[in-house]
Short mmCIF file of N, CA and C in Angstrom, two decimals:
data_model
loop_
_atom_site.label_atom_id
_atom_site.label_comp_id
_atom_site.label_asym_id
_atom_site.label_seq_id
_atom_site.Cartn_x
_atom_site.Cartn_y
_atom_site.Cartn_z
N MET A 159 -1.84 20.28 -8.34
CA MET A 159 -3.25 20.48 -8.54
C MET A 159 -3.99 19.86 -7.36
N ASP A 160 -5.00 20.54 -6.86
CA ASP A 160 -5.80 20.02 -5.75
C ASP A 160 -6.59 18.80 -6.20
N ALA A 161 -6.80 17.88 -5.24
CA ALA A 161 -7.48 16.63 -5.58
C ALA A 161 -8.36 16.13 -4.45
N LYS A 162 -9.43 15.47 -4.84
CA LYS A 162 -10.27 14.72 -3.92
C LYS A 162 -9.81 13.27 -4.06
N ILE A 163 -9.56 12.61 -2.94
CA ILE A 163 -8.99 11.27 -2.96
C ILE A 163 -9.92 10.33 -2.20
N LYS A 164 -10.38 9.29 -2.86
CA LYS A 164 -11.17 8.26 -2.19
C LYS A 164 -10.30 7.02 -2.07
N ILE A 165 -10.10 6.57 -0.83
CA ILE A 165 -9.27 5.40 -0.58
C ILE A 165 -10.15 4.31 0.02
N THR A 166 -10.11 3.13 -0.57
CA THR A 166 -10.83 1.97 -0.06
C THR A 166 -9.82 0.87 0.17
N THR A 167 -9.79 0.32 1.38
CA THR A 167 -8.90 -0.81 1.66
C THR A 167 -9.72 -1.96 2.21
N SER A 168 -9.36 -3.14 1.78
CA SER A 168 -9.95 -4.37 2.29
C SER A 168 -8.80 -5.19 2.85
N GLN A 169 -8.90 -5.58 4.12
CA GLN A 169 -7.84 -6.34 4.76
C GLN A 169 -8.39 -7.66 5.26
N THR A 170 -7.67 -8.74 4.95
CA THR A 170 -8.06 -10.08 5.36
C THR A 170 -6.88 -10.73 6.04
N GLU A 171 -7.08 -11.22 7.26
CA GLU A 171 -6.00 -11.87 8.00
C GLU A 171 -6.04 -13.37 7.75
N TYR A 172 -4.86 -13.99 7.68
CA TYR A 172 -4.75 -15.42 7.45
C TYR A 172 -4.43 -16.15 8.75
N LYS A 173 -4.95 -17.36 8.91
CA LYS A 173 -4.68 -18.19 10.09
C LYS A 173 -3.30 -18.83 9.98
N GLY A 174 -2.80 -19.24 11.12
CA GLY A 174 -1.63 -20.11 11.15
C GLY A 174 -0.32 -19.38 10.99
N LYS A 175 0.69 -20.13 10.55
CA LYS A 175 2.03 -19.58 10.40
C LYS A 175 2.05 -18.48 9.36
N SER A 176 3.05 -17.64 9.45
CA SER A 176 3.16 -16.55 8.49
C SER A 176 3.36 -17.10 7.09
N ILE A 177 2.87 -16.36 6.12
CA ILE A 177 2.98 -16.79 4.73
C ILE A 177 4.43 -17.00 4.33
N PHE A 178 5.31 -16.11 4.74
CA PHE A 178 6.70 -16.19 4.29
C PHE A 178 7.45 -17.35 4.93
N ASP A 179 6.94 -17.90 6.04
CA ASP A 179 7.52 -19.10 6.61
C ASP A 179 7.08 -20.35 5.86
N ARG A 180 5.99 -20.25 5.09
CA ARG A 180 5.41 -21.41 4.41
C ARG A 180 5.97 -21.64 3.01
N VAL A 181 6.72 -20.73 2.47
CA VAL A 181 7.16 -20.88 1.08
C VAL A 181 8.67 -20.81 0.97
N ALA A 182 9.18 -21.40 -0.10
CA ALA A 182 10.63 -21.43 -0.30
C ALA A 182 11.15 -20.18 -0.98
N SER A 183 10.32 -19.53 -1.78
CA SER A 183 10.77 -18.32 -2.46
C SER A 183 9.60 -17.39 -2.71
N GLU A 184 9.89 -16.13 -3.01
CA GLU A 184 8.83 -15.15 -3.21
C GLU A 184 7.92 -15.49 -4.39
N LEU A 185 8.40 -16.24 -5.35
CA LEU A 185 7.60 -16.56 -6.53
C LEU A 185 6.58 -17.65 -6.26
N MET A 186 6.71 -18.35 -5.13
CA MET A 186 5.80 -19.45 -4.82
C MET A 186 4.64 -19.01 -3.93
N ILE A 187 4.56 -17.75 -3.56
CA ILE A 187 3.51 -17.28 -2.67
C ILE A 187 2.15 -17.44 -3.34
N GLN A 188 1.24 -18.08 -2.63
CA GLN A 188 -0.11 -18.29 -3.13
C GLN A 188 -1.11 -17.90 -2.06
N GLU A 189 -2.30 -17.54 -2.46
CA GLU A 189 -3.34 -17.18 -1.51
C GLU A 189 -4.22 -18.39 -1.25
N THR A 190 -3.69 -19.40 -0.57
CA THR A 190 -4.45 -20.63 -0.33
C THR A 190 -4.64 -20.89 1.15
N PHE A 191 -4.52 -19.87 1.98
CA PHE A 191 -4.60 -20.05 3.42
C PHE A 191 -6.01 -19.75 3.91
N ASP A 192 -6.34 -20.32 5.06
CA ASP A 192 -7.64 -20.07 5.67
C ASP A 192 -7.73 -18.63 6.13
N VAL A 193 -8.91 -18.05 5.97
CA VAL A 193 -9.13 -16.66 6.33
C VAL A 193 -9.83 -16.60 7.69
N LEU A 194 -9.44 -15.65 8.53
CA LEU A 194 -10.08 -15.43 9.82
C LEU A 194 -11.21 -14.43 9.66
N ASP A 195 -12.42 -14.81 9.98
CA ASP A 195 -13.57 -13.89 10.12
C ASP A 195 -13.76 -12.88 8.99
N GLY A 196 -13.50 -13.22 7.77
CA GLY A 196 -13.79 -12.32 6.66
C GLY A 196 -12.85 -11.13 6.55
N SER A 197 -13.30 -10.12 5.83
CA SER A 197 -12.47 -8.95 5.55
C SER A 197 -12.97 -7.72 6.30
N GLU A 198 -12.04 -6.81 6.54
CA GLU A 198 -12.37 -5.51 7.11
C GLU A 198 -12.27 -4.50 5.99
N LEU A 199 -13.33 -3.74 5.78
CA LEU A 199 -13.37 -2.75 4.70
C LEU A 199 -13.36 -1.36 5.30
N VAL A 200 -12.45 -0.52 4.82
CA VAL A 200 -12.35 0.86 5.29
C VAL A 200 -12.39 1.78 4.08
N GLU A 201 -13.27 2.80 4.13
CA GLU A 201 -13.35 3.79 3.06
C GLU A 201 -13.10 5.17 3.66
N THR A 202 -12.27 5.95 2.99
CA THR A 202 -11.92 7.29 3.44
C THR A 202 -11.92 8.23 2.25
N THR A 203 -12.44 9.43 2.45
CA THR A 203 -12.32 10.47 1.43
C THR A 203 -11.58 11.63 2.06
N LEU A 204 -10.54 12.09 1.39
CA LEU A 204 -9.76 13.23 1.89
C LEU A 204 -9.28 14.07 0.72
N TYR A 205 -8.53 15.09 1.05
CA TYR A 205 -8.11 16.03 0.03
C TYR A 205 -6.60 16.20 0.08
N GLY A 206 -6.02 16.39 -1.08
CA GLY A 206 -4.58 16.56 -1.18
C GLY A 206 -4.20 17.25 -2.46
N ARG A 207 -2.99 16.99 -2.90
CA ARG A 207 -2.48 17.60 -4.14
C ARG A 207 -1.71 16.55 -4.93
N PHE A 208 -1.85 16.61 -6.25
CA PHE A 208 -1.01 15.75 -7.09
C PHE A 208 -0.27 16.61 -8.09
N SER A 209 0.86 16.06 -8.53
CA SER A 209 1.66 16.77 -9.51
C SER A 209 2.48 15.78 -10.32
N THR A 210 2.96 16.25 -11.47
CA THR A 210 3.92 15.50 -12.27
C THR A 210 5.07 16.44 -12.56
N LYS A 211 6.26 15.97 -12.25
CA LYS A 211 7.44 16.79 -12.46
C LYS A 211 8.64 15.89 -12.72
N ASN A 212 9.41 16.21 -13.74
CA ASN A 212 10.61 15.45 -14.09
C ASN A 212 10.32 13.96 -14.21
N GLY A 213 9.16 13.61 -14.78
CA GLY A 213 8.82 12.21 -15.01
C GLY A 213 8.33 11.46 -13.79
N VAL A 214 8.04 12.17 -12.69
CA VAL A 214 7.57 11.52 -11.46
C VAL A 214 6.17 12.03 -11.12
N TYR A 215 5.26 11.09 -10.86
CA TYR A 215 3.92 11.42 -10.39
C TYR A 215 3.96 11.41 -8.87
N SER A 216 3.35 12.42 -8.24
CA SER A 216 3.33 12.53 -6.79
C SER A 216 1.94 12.92 -6.33
N LEU A 217 1.43 12.21 -5.31
CA LEU A 217 0.15 12.51 -4.69
C LEU A 217 0.40 12.65 -3.20
N LYS A 218 0.10 13.84 -2.63
CA LYS A 218 0.37 14.10 -1.22
C LYS A 218 -0.93 14.45 -0.49
N TYR A 219 -1.06 13.90 0.73
CA TYR A 219 -2.24 14.19 1.54
C TYR A 219 -1.94 13.93 3.01
N GLU A 220 -2.78 14.52 3.88
CA GLU A 220 -2.67 14.29 5.31
C GLU A 220 -3.64 13.18 5.69
N GLU A 221 -3.15 12.20 6.45
CA GLU A 221 -4.01 11.10 6.90
C GLU A 221 -5.05 11.65 7.87
N GLU A 222 -6.25 11.14 7.79
CA GLU A 222 -7.32 11.58 8.68
C GLU A 222 -7.97 10.42 9.40
N THR A 223 -7.45 9.20 9.25
CA THR A 223 -8.03 8.06 9.92
C THR A 223 -7.58 8.01 11.37
N GLU A 224 -8.36 7.35 12.21
CA GLU A 224 -8.08 7.28 13.65
C GLU A 224 -6.68 6.74 13.90
N GLY A 225 -5.94 7.42 14.76
CA GLY A 225 -4.59 7.00 15.09
C GLY A 225 -3.53 7.48 14.12
N MET A 226 -3.93 8.15 13.04
CA MET A 226 -2.97 8.58 12.03
C MET A 226 -2.86 10.11 11.95
N GLY A 227 -3.43 10.83 12.92
CA GLY A 227 -3.36 12.29 12.92
C GLY A 227 -1.92 12.76 12.93
N GLY A 228 -1.63 13.79 12.18
CA GLY A 228 -0.27 14.32 12.11
C GLY A 228 0.65 13.50 11.22
N VAL A 229 0.07 12.65 10.38
CA VAL A 229 0.84 11.83 9.46
C VAL A 229 0.56 12.30 8.03
N TYR A 230 1.62 12.55 7.30
CA TYR A 230 1.51 13.00 5.91
C TYR A 230 2.00 11.89 5.00
N THR A 231 1.24 11.64 3.94
CA THR A 231 1.53 10.54 3.04
C THR A 231 1.80 11.07 1.64
N GLU A 232 2.79 10.45 0.99
CA GLU A 232 3.08 10.74 -0.41
C GLU A 232 3.15 9.42 -1.16
N LEU A 233 2.31 9.28 -2.19
CA LEU A 233 2.38 8.17 -3.11
C LEU A 233 3.10 8.69 -4.33
N LYS A 234 4.13 7.96 -4.78
CA LYS A 234 4.82 8.45 -5.97
C LYS A 234 5.38 7.29 -6.79
N PHE A 235 5.58 7.57 -8.07
CA PHE A 235 6.16 6.59 -8.97
C PHE A 235 6.74 7.30 -10.19
N ASP A 236 7.73 6.66 -10.78
CA ASP A 236 8.31 7.12 -12.04
C ASP A 236 7.28 6.80 -13.12
N MET A 237 6.92 7.75 -13.94
CA MET A 237 5.87 7.56 -14.94
C MET A 237 6.25 6.51 -15.98
N ASP A 238 7.54 6.21 -16.12
CA ASP A 238 7.99 5.14 -17.02
C ASP A 238 7.93 3.77 -16.35
N LYS A 239 7.67 3.73 -15.03
CA LYS A 239 7.62 2.47 -14.27
C LYS A 239 6.38 2.46 -13.38
N PRO A 240 5.18 2.41 -13.95
CA PRO A 240 3.96 2.51 -13.16
C PRO A 240 3.69 1.30 -12.26
N LYS A 241 4.42 0.21 -12.43
CA LYS A 241 4.24 -0.98 -11.58
C LYS A 241 5.21 -1.00 -10.41
N GLU A 242 5.87 0.15 -10.15
CA GLU A 242 6.75 0.32 -8.99
C GLU A 242 6.31 1.59 -8.28
N VAL A 243 5.69 1.42 -7.12
CA VAL A 243 5.04 2.52 -6.40
C VAL A 243 5.58 2.61 -4.98
N SER A 244 5.89 3.82 -4.55
CA SER A 244 6.31 4.05 -3.16
C SER A 244 5.22 4.80 -2.42
N ILE A 245 5.01 4.43 -1.16
CA ILE A 245 4.13 5.19 -0.27
C ILE A 245 4.97 5.55 0.94
N ILE A 246 5.20 6.85 1.11
CA ILE A 246 6.08 7.35 2.16
C ILE A 246 5.25 8.13 3.16
N ARG A 247 5.34 7.75 4.43
CA ARG A 247 4.63 8.46 5.49
C ARG A 247 5.64 9.15 6.39
N THR A 248 5.32 10.40 6.76
CA THR A 248 6.18 11.16 7.66
C THR A 248 5.31 11.84 8.71
N GLY A 249 5.91 12.16 9.84
CA GLY A 249 5.17 12.82 10.91
C GLY A 249 5.18 11.97 12.16
N ALA A 250 3.99 11.80 12.77
CA ALA A 250 3.88 11.03 14.01
C ALA A 250 4.31 9.58 13.81
N LEU A 251 4.12 9.04 12.61
CA LEU A 251 4.58 7.71 12.22
C LEU A 251 5.36 7.86 10.93
N ASP A 252 6.46 7.14 10.81
CA ASP A 252 7.26 7.18 9.59
C ASP A 252 7.33 5.78 8.98
N SER A 253 7.14 5.72 7.69
CA SER A 253 7.32 4.45 6.98
C SER A 253 7.58 4.73 5.52
N CYS A 254 8.18 3.76 4.88
CA CYS A 254 8.37 3.81 3.44
C CYS A 254 8.05 2.42 2.93
N MET A 255 6.93 2.30 2.23
CA MET A 255 6.53 1.02 1.66
C MET A 255 6.77 1.07 0.16
N TYR A 256 7.42 0.03 -0.34
CA TYR A 256 7.76 -0.03 -1.76
C TYR A 256 7.04 -1.23 -2.36
N PHE A 257 6.24 -0.96 -3.38
CA PHE A 257 5.46 -2.00 -4.05
C PHE A 257 6.02 -2.18 -5.46
N GLU A 258 6.36 -3.40 -5.80
CA GLU A 258 6.85 -3.73 -7.14
C GLU A 258 6.17 -5.03 -7.54
N GLU A 259 5.33 -4.97 -8.57
CA GLU A 259 4.51 -6.12 -8.93
C GLU A 259 5.32 -7.40 -9.04
N GLY A 260 4.84 -8.45 -8.33
CA GLY A 260 5.47 -9.76 -8.39
C GLY A 260 6.72 -9.90 -7.53
N LYS A 261 7.02 -8.89 -6.72
CA LYS A 261 8.26 -8.91 -5.92
C LYS A 261 7.96 -8.78 -4.43
N ARG A 262 8.88 -9.26 -3.64
CA ARG A 262 8.83 -9.13 -2.19
C ARG A 262 9.85 -8.08 -1.78
N ASN A 263 9.43 -7.15 -0.93
CA ASN A 263 10.33 -6.11 -0.44
C ASN A 263 10.22 -6.01 1.07
N ILE A 264 11.33 -5.73 1.71
CA ILE A 264 11.36 -5.51 3.15
C ILE A 264 11.38 -4.01 3.37
N CYS A 265 10.45 -3.53 4.19
CA CYS A 265 10.31 -2.11 4.44
C CYS A 265 10.38 -1.85 5.95
N VAL A 266 10.57 -0.60 6.32
CA VAL A 266 10.66 -0.25 7.74
C VAL A 266 9.47 0.63 8.11
N TYR A 267 8.87 0.31 9.25
CA TYR A 267 7.74 1.06 9.79
C TYR A 267 8.16 1.56 11.17
N ASN A 268 8.17 2.87 11.37
CA ASN A 268 8.61 3.45 12.64
C ASN A 268 7.40 4.00 13.37
N THR A 269 7.08 3.39 14.51
CA THR A 269 5.90 3.78 15.29
C THR A 269 6.17 4.98 16.19
N GLY A 270 7.39 5.42 16.30
CA GLY A 270 7.74 6.46 17.25
C GLY A 270 8.29 5.87 18.53
N ILE A 271 7.90 4.65 18.83
CA ILE A 271 8.44 3.93 19.99
C ILE A 271 9.62 3.10 19.55
N MET A 272 9.44 2.38 18.44
CA MET A 272 10.53 1.60 17.87
C MET A 272 10.20 1.25 16.42
N PRO A 273 11.21 1.12 15.59
CA PRO A 273 10.98 0.72 14.20
C PRO A 273 10.92 -0.81 14.11
N PHE A 274 10.19 -1.31 13.13
CA PHE A 274 10.21 -2.74 12.86
C PHE A 274 10.10 -2.97 11.36
N GLU A 275 10.56 -4.15 10.94
CA GLU A 275 10.52 -4.49 9.53
C GLU A 275 9.19 -5.14 9.19
N ILE A 276 8.71 -4.84 7.99
CA ILE A 276 7.55 -5.51 7.45
C ILE A 276 7.94 -6.05 6.08
N CYS A 277 7.40 -7.19 5.73
CA CYS A 277 7.62 -7.77 4.40
C CYS A 277 6.36 -7.54 3.58
N ILE A 278 6.54 -7.05 2.38
CA ILE A 278 5.42 -6.78 1.49
C ILE A 278 5.66 -7.55 0.20
N TYR A 279 4.69 -8.38 -0.17
CA TYR A 279 4.72 -9.06 -1.46
C TYR A 279 3.61 -8.44 -2.30
N SER A 280 4.01 -7.74 -3.35
CA SER A 280 3.05 -7.04 -4.22
C SER A 280 2.55 -8.02 -5.29
N LYS A 281 1.32 -8.45 -5.12
CA LYS A 281 0.75 -9.42 -6.03
C LYS A 281 0.39 -8.78 -7.38
N SER A 282 -0.29 -7.61 -7.32
CA SER A 282 -0.63 -6.93 -8.57
C SER A 282 -0.75 -5.43 -8.33
N ILE A 283 -0.43 -4.67 -9.38
CA ILE A 283 -0.54 -3.22 -9.34
C ILE A 283 -1.24 -2.78 -10.64
N ASP A 284 -2.44 -2.25 -10.50
CA ASP A 284 -3.19 -1.72 -11.63
C ASP A 284 -3.14 -0.20 -11.50
N ASN A 285 -2.15 0.41 -12.13
CA ASN A 285 -1.89 1.83 -11.96
C ASN A 285 -2.35 2.60 -13.20
N ARG A 286 -3.51 3.25 -13.06
CA ARG A 286 -4.05 4.08 -14.12
C ARG A 286 -4.24 5.52 -13.64
N LEU A 287 -3.38 5.94 -12.70
CA LEU A 287 -3.49 7.30 -12.17
C LEU A 287 -3.31 8.35 -13.25
N LEU A 288 -2.42 8.11 -14.19
CA LEU A 288 -2.16 9.10 -15.24
C LEU A 288 -3.31 9.21 -16.25
N THR A 289 -4.03 8.12 -16.47
CA THR A 289 -5.08 8.13 -17.49
C THR A 289 -6.49 8.21 -16.91
N ASP A 290 -6.74 7.48 -15.82
CA ASP A 290 -8.10 7.38 -15.28
C ASP A 290 -8.23 7.82 -13.83
N GLY A 291 -7.14 8.29 -13.22
CA GLY A 291 -7.19 8.71 -11.83
C GLY A 291 -7.45 7.57 -10.87
N TYR A 292 -6.89 6.38 -11.14
CA TYR A 292 -7.21 5.18 -10.37
C TYR A 292 -5.97 4.31 -10.20
N ILE A 293 -5.82 3.75 -9.00
CA ILE A 293 -4.78 2.76 -8.75
C ILE A 293 -5.33 1.71 -7.80
N GLU A 294 -4.98 0.46 -8.05
CA GLU A 294 -5.34 -0.63 -7.15
C GLU A 294 -4.08 -1.48 -6.94
N ILE A 295 -3.73 -1.67 -5.66
CA ILE A 295 -2.57 -2.49 -5.31
C ILE A 295 -3.06 -3.63 -4.43
N THR A 296 -2.78 -4.85 -4.83
CA THR A 296 -3.10 -6.03 -4.03
C THR A 296 -1.77 -6.57 -3.50
N TYR A 297 -1.68 -6.68 -2.18
CA TYR A 297 -0.42 -7.12 -1.59
C TYR A 297 -0.64 -7.93 -0.32
N LEU A 298 0.35 -8.72 0.01
CA LEU A 298 0.38 -9.47 1.25
C LEU A 298 1.41 -8.80 2.14
N ILE A 299 1.07 -8.63 3.42
CA ILE A 299 1.98 -7.95 4.34
C ILE A 299 2.14 -8.82 5.59
N GLU A 300 3.37 -8.88 6.07
CA GLU A 300 3.67 -9.67 7.25
C GLU A 300 4.61 -8.90 8.17
N ILE A 301 4.26 -8.93 9.45
CA ILE A 301 5.16 -8.46 10.49
C ILE A 301 5.67 -9.72 11.16
N ARG A 302 6.98 -9.86 11.27
CA ARG A 302 7.56 -11.11 11.78
C ARG A 302 6.84 -11.60 13.04
N GLY A 303 6.41 -12.86 12.97
CA GLY A 303 5.76 -13.48 14.11
C GLY A 303 4.25 -13.28 14.17
N ALA A 304 3.72 -12.42 13.34
CA ALA A 304 2.27 -12.17 13.32
C ALA A 304 1.67 -12.84 12.10
N CYS A 305 0.37 -13.01 12.10
CA CYS A 305 -0.31 -13.57 10.94
C CYS A 305 -0.18 -12.60 9.76
N ALA A 306 -0.10 -13.16 8.59
CA ALA A 306 -0.02 -12.34 7.39
C ALA A 306 -1.40 -11.79 7.06
N GLN A 307 -1.41 -10.71 6.28
CA GLN A 307 -2.65 -10.04 5.92
C GLN A 307 -2.63 -9.73 4.43
N LYS A 308 -3.74 -10.03 3.77
CA LYS A 308 -3.90 -9.62 2.37
C LYS A 308 -4.61 -8.28 2.38
N THR A 309 -4.10 -7.32 1.63
CA THR A 309 -4.71 -6.00 1.53
C THR A 309 -4.94 -5.66 0.06
N VAL A 310 -6.10 -5.12 -0.21
CA VAL A 310 -6.40 -4.55 -1.52
C VAL A 310 -6.67 -3.07 -1.27
N MET A 311 -5.80 -2.21 -1.80
CA MET A 311 -5.95 -0.77 -1.63
C MET A 311 -6.33 -0.16 -2.98
N LYS A 312 -7.43 0.57 -2.98
CA LYS A 312 -7.89 1.25 -4.19
C LYS A 312 -7.91 2.75 -3.90
N MET A 313 -7.41 3.52 -4.84
CA MET A 313 -7.45 4.99 -4.71
C MET A 313 -8.04 5.56 -6.00
N GLU A 314 -8.98 6.46 -5.81
CA GLU A 314 -9.54 7.21 -6.93
C GLU A 314 -9.19 8.68 -6.69
N VAL A 315 -8.55 9.31 -7.67
CA VAL A 315 -8.09 10.68 -7.54
C VAL A 315 -8.80 11.53 -8.59
N GLU A 316 -9.43 12.59 -8.10
CA GLU A 316 -10.19 13.48 -8.97
C GLU A 316 -9.69 14.91 -8.79
N ALA A 317 -9.29 15.56 -9.87
CA ALA A 317 -8.86 16.96 -9.79
C ALA A 317 -10.04 17.83 -9.40
N ILE A 318 -9.79 18.81 -8.50
CA ILE A 318 -10.85 19.74 -8.11
C ILE A 318 -10.37 21.17 -8.27
#
């Protein structure tokens, strides 16, 4: 089914050492670090398609943000496990990010020049895509050696 998709992301960078260097285990991660210069807010509206088949929800769209041309994204999850969400990008950039509430996952991001690992700690997943056309994922992301970033991604999906 065709859909209008509104995506809002808020990204906040943390000062100092990476978050994952500061804690002994994934369960001890806390948001108590100093923030650099506030948050960056990005809002995008685009169009795609969503479907449900064999117990899997899938939302597909082409990225339209600067630097992401020629990149196709699919958000999907097993309808029996709404707190486990995958976002798969293919095209000019390839990545597979896996979000599982309360868990840390290592994912690969391929820039076309070289792939690198990113660590994602999914703090919370409010997945109401099946009932209200809405999902919000709050996560911490780190690229080894760089400052960690807190991201809140909200998507509103409306059938058209």
